[in-house]
Amino acid sequence: MDTSAPPSVSRSRLLSLPFLRVSRKNKILFYTCLATLFEGGIPLARAFALLQKQQSSPVLRLAARTIARHLAEGESLAGSFALYPNLFSTVELRLIAFAEQTGKLPQVFAQLAHSFQTVRGFWTTVISGLIYPICLVLTVVIFIPILKSLFLGGTEELLTALAKQTIQVFSSLILIWLVAKLLMQLPGVRRVFHSLLLGIPFFRGVIYRFARARFAYVLNTMYQAGIPMLESLSVAANSCGNQA
């Protein structure tokens, strides 16, 4: 899909920021509201005017207002969404384009909301399962040394050292994340990185299972929405999370 903006349509600079993201919780509300509005037969302009008032996310409020402006300028619904690929994934954009072509906007938006709900439930389960190990690590690394220092002395020195180490670790992680984000934008770097990951014995199996699960999930979402199988396979393959 060509995501370039037509000459008559001006993109929002804020919504075009590369690191701007929207949580799954807000996406669920966004697509649920859209499905309800279109199911009720609300016109496009009116629907996005109402949508702005129902969003708790400032980013999605701005997105709704900006998309309404694009629609007023003559852009299609799918084209308006496609102007911001950092906010809306390839799967979302293709489903919206298909929905606009076939007149199935309520059904497809409901399907998107359901899909995000499923993924959010999965990650909620994963994070819940990590709470105990994280608490155990924090107890060993932080709380036990602090308790020991309370009885044996040196509390001030320990707290100072922990604060410095925490700042250093978080600063390093943020720097690594930013550098990785920038490098992943370069042609070929993402594929090379994913190939290297597949060569690590422990990570290889995990990555394969995650890629297969992601592939099956996207394929199911696309097919359930009514998109032809060949195109569903192509989009699912490109969305599996590993280019290699």
Coordinates of C-alpha atoms in Angstrom, one line a residue:
M1 CA 0.0 0.0 0.0
D2 CA 1.3 3.4 -0.9
T3 CA 1.4 5.4 2.3
S4 CA 2.7 8.6 0.7
A5 CA 0.5 11.7 1.3
P6 CA -1.3 13.2 -1.7
P7 CA -0.2 16.8 -2.5
S8 CA -3.4 18.3 -1.2
V9 CA -3.2 16.6 2.2
S10 CA -0.8 17.9 4.9
R11 CA 0.3 15.4 7.5
S12 CA 0.3 16.2 11.2
R13 CA 3.9 16.6 12.2
L14 CA 3.2 15.5 15.8
L15 CA 1.4 12.3 14.6
S16 CA 4.3 11.6 12.2
L17 CA 6.9 11.4 15.0
P18 CA 8.7 8.0 14.6
F19 CA 8.5 7.0 18.3
L20 CA 4.9 7.9 18.9
R21 CA 2.9 4.9 20.0
V22 CA -0.6 4.0 21.3
S23 CA -1.4 1.4 23.9
R24 CA -3.5 -1.7 23.1
K25 CA -6.1 -0.5 25.7
N26 CA -6.6 2.7 23.9
K27 CA -6.7 1.0 20.5
I28 CA -9.5 -1.3 21.8
L29 CA -11.6 1.7 22.9
F30 CA -10.8 3.5 19.6
Y31 CA -11.9 0.7 17.3
T32 CA -14.9 -0.3 19.5
C33 CA -16.2 3.3 19.3
L34 CA -15.7 3.3 15.5
A35 CA -17.5 0.0 15.1
T36 CA -20.4 1.3 17.2
L37 CA -20.6 4.6 15.4
F38 CA -20.5 3.1 11.9
E39 CA -23.0 0.4 13.0
G40 CA -25.4 3.2 13.9
G41 CA -25.0 4.7 10.4
I42 CA -23.3 7.9 11.6
P43 CA -21.7 9.8 8.7
L44 CA -17.9 9.9 8.5
A45 CA -17.4 13.5 9.5
R46 CA -19.9 13.2 12.4
A47 CA -18.4 9.9 13.5
F48 CA -14.9 11.3 14.0
A49 CA -16.2 14.4 15.7
L50 CA -17.9 12.2 18.3
L51 CA -14.8 9.9 18.4
Q52 CA -12.6 12.7 19.6
K53 CA -14.8 13.2 22.7
Q54 CA -14.7 9.5 23.6
Q55 CA -10.9 9.0 23.6
S56 CA -8.8 9.1 26.8
S57 CA -5.6 9.0 24.8
P58 CA -4.4 12.5 23.7
V59 CA -2.7 10.9 20.7
L60 CA -5.9 9.2 19.5
R61 CA -7.9 12.4 20.1
L62 CA -5.5 14.2 17.8
A63 CA -5.6 11.3 15.3
A64 CA -9.4 11.5 15.2
R65 CA -9.4 15.2 14.6
T66 CA -6.6 15.0 12.0
I67 CA -8.3 12.1 10.1
A68 CA -11.5 14.2 10.1
R69 CA -9.6 17.0 8.5
H70 CA -8.1 14.7 5.9
L71 CA -11.5 13.4 5.1
A72 CA -12.8 17.0 4.6
E73 CA -9.8 17.6 2.2
G74 CA -11.0 14.7 0.0
E75 CA -8.8 11.9 1.3
S76 CA -10.3 8.4 1.7
L77 CA -10.7 6.8 5.1
A78 CA -8.0 4.2 4.4
G79 CA -5.7 6.9 2.9
S80 CA -6.1 9.1 6.0
F81 CA -5.1 6.2 8.3
A82 CA -2.2 5.3 6.0
L83 CA -0.6 8.7 6.4
Y84 CA 0.5 7.6 9.9
P85 CA 2.0 4.1 9.6
N86 CA 3.8 4.6 13.0
L87 CA 0.4 4.6 14.7
F88 CA -1.4 2.0 12.6
S89 CA 0.2 -1.2 11.6
T90 CA 0.2 -2.8 8.1
V91 CA -2.5 -5.2 9.3
E92 CA -4.7 -2.4 10.5
L93 CA -4.2 -0.4 7.3
R94 CA -5.0 -3.3 5.0
L95 CA -8.1 -4.3 7.0
I96 CA -9.4 -0.7 7.0
A97 CA -8.7 -0.4 3.2
F98 CA -10.6 -3.7 2.7
A99 CA -13.5 -2.5 4.9
E100 CA -13.8 0.7 3.0
Q101 CA -13.8 -1.1 -0.4
T102 CA -16.4 -3.7 0.7
G103 CA -18.6 -1.5 3.0
K104 CA -17.8 -3.7 6.0
L105 CA -16.5 -0.9 8.3
P106 CA -18.5 -1.9 11.5
Q107 CA -17.5 -5.6 11.2
V108 CA -13.8 -4.9 10.5
F109 CA -13.5 -2.3 13.3
A110 CA -15.1 -4.8 15.7
Q111 CA -12.7 -7.5 14.5
L112 CA -9.7 -5.1 15.2
A113 CA -11.0 -4.3 18.7
H114 CA -11.4 -8.0 19.4
S115 CA -7.9 -8.8 18.1
F116 CA -6.3 -6.1 20.3
Q117 CA -8.3 -7.4 23.2
T118 CA -6.9 -10.9 22.6
V119 CA -3.3 -9.7 22.4
R120 CA -3.7 -7.5 25.5
G121 CA -5.1 -10.5 27.4
F122 CA -2.1 -12.6 26.4
W123 CA 0.5 -10.0 27.5
T124 CA -1.4 -9.4 30.7
T125 CA -1.0 -13.1 31.5
V126 CA 2.7 -13.1 30.6
I127 CA 3.4 -10.0 32.8
S128 CA 1.4 -11.5 35.7
G129 CA 3.5 -14.5 35.5
L130 CA 6.7 -12.4 35.7
I131 CA 5.7 -10.5 38.9
Y132 CA 7.0 -13.2 41.3
P133 CA 10.4 -13.7 39.6
I134 CA 10.9 -9.9 39.4
C135 CA 10.0 -9.5 43.1
L136 CA 12.4 -12.3 44.0
V137 CA 15.2 -10.6 42.1
L138 CA 14.5 -7.2 43.7
T139 CA 14.5 -8.9 47.1
V140 CA 17.9 -10.5 46.5
V141 CA 19.5 -7.5 44.8
I142 CA 18.0 -4.6 46.8
F143 CA 16.0 -5.4 49.9
I144 CA 18.3 -7.9 51.5
P145 CA 21.4 -5.7 51.2
I146 CA 19.4 -2.8 52.6
L147 CA 18.2 -4.8 55.6
K148 CA 21.8 -6.1 56.1
S149 CA 23.1 -2.5 56.1
L150 CA 20.5 -1.5 58.7
F151 CA 21.9 -3.9 61.2
L152 CA 25.6 -3.8 60.2
G153 CA 25.9 -0.1 59.3
G154 CA 26.7 1.6 56.0
T155 CA 23.1 2.3 55.0
E156 CA 23.9 5.7 53.5
E157 CA 26.8 4.4 51.4
L158 CA 24.7 1.4 50.2
L159 CA 21.8 3.6 49.1
T160 CA 24.1 6.0 47.3
A161 CA 25.7 3.1 45.4
L162 CA 22.3 1.6 44.6
A163 CA 21.1 4.9 43.3
K164 CA 24.1 5.3 41.1
Q165 CA 23.9 1.8 39.7
T166 CA 20.2 2.2 39.0
I167 CA 20.7 5.5 37.1
Q168 CA 23.6 3.9 35.1
V169 CA 21.5 0.8 34.2
F170 CA 18.5 2.8 33.1
S171 CA 20.6 5.3 31.2
S172 CA 22.3 2.4 29.4
L173 CA 19.1 0.7 28.6
I174 CA 17.5 3.9 27.2
L175 CA 20.6 4.6 25.1
I176 CA 20.7 1.0 23.7
W177 CA 17.0 1.2 22.9
L178 CA 17.3 4.5 21.1
V179 CA 20.4 3.3 19.1
A180 CA 18.6 0.0 18.2
K181 CA 15.5 1.9 17.1
L182 CA 17.6 4.1 14.8
L183 CA 19.6 1.2 13.4
M184 CA 16.5 -0.8 12.7
Q185 CA 15.4 1.9 10.3
L186 CA 18.4 1.2 8.0
P187 CA 17.8 -1.1 5.0
G188 CA 19.0 -4.7 5.7
V189 CA 19.9 -4.1 9.4
R190 CA 16.7 -5.5 10.7
R191 CA 17.0 -8.7 8.6
V192 CA 20.7 -9.2 9.7
F193 CA 19.8 -8.7 13.3
H194 CA 16.9 -11.2 13.1
S195 CA 19.2 -13.7 11.4
L196 CA 21.7 -13.3 14.3
L197 CA 18.9 -13.9 16.8
L198 CA 18.0 -17.2 15.1
G199 CA 21.6 -18.3 15.6
I200 CA 21.4 -18.1 19.4
P201 CA 20.6 -21.6 20.7
F202 CA 18.2 -20.5 23.6
F203 CA 16.5 -17.7 21.7
R204 CA 16.1 -19.6 18.5
G205 CA 13.2 -21.8 19.7
V206 CA 11.5 -19.0 21.5
I207 CA 11.7 -16.7 18.4
Y208 CA 10.4 -19.5 16.1
R209 CA 7.4 -20.1 18.4
F210 CA 6.6 -16.4 18.7
A211 CA 6.9 -15.9 14.9
R212 CA 4.6 -18.9 14.2
A213 CA 2.1 -17.6 16.8
R214 CA 2.2 -14.1 15.4
F215 CA 1.8 -15.5 11.9
A216 CA -1.3 -17.6 12.8
Y217 CA -2.9 -14.7 14.8
V218 CA -2.5 -12.2 11.9
L219 CA -3.7 -14.8 9.3
N220 CA -6.7 -15.6 11.4
T221 CA -7.5 -11.9 11.9
M222 CA -7.2 -11.2 8.1
Y223 CA -9.2 -14.2 7.1
Q224 CA -11.9 -13.7 9.6
A225 CA -12.4 -10.2 8.2
G226 CA -12.9 -11.7 4.7
I227 CA -9.6 -10.8 3.0
P228 CA -8.6 -13.4 0.3
M229 CA -6.3 -16.1 1.5
L230 CA -3.3 -15.3 -0.7
E231 CA -3.2 -11.7 0.5
S232 CA -3.9 -12.8 4.1
L233 CA -0.8 -15.1 3.9
S234 CA 1.3 -12.3 2.5
V235 CA 0.4 -9.8 5.2
A236 CA 0.7 -12.4 7.9
A237 CA 4.2 -13.4 6.7
N238 CA 5.3 -9.7 6.7
S239 CA 3.9 -9.3 10.2
C240 CA 5.3 -12.3 11.9
G241 CA 8.0 -10.3 13.7
N242 CA 11.1 -11.7 12.1
Q243 CA 12.2 -10.8 8.6
A244 CA 14.7 -13.6 8.4

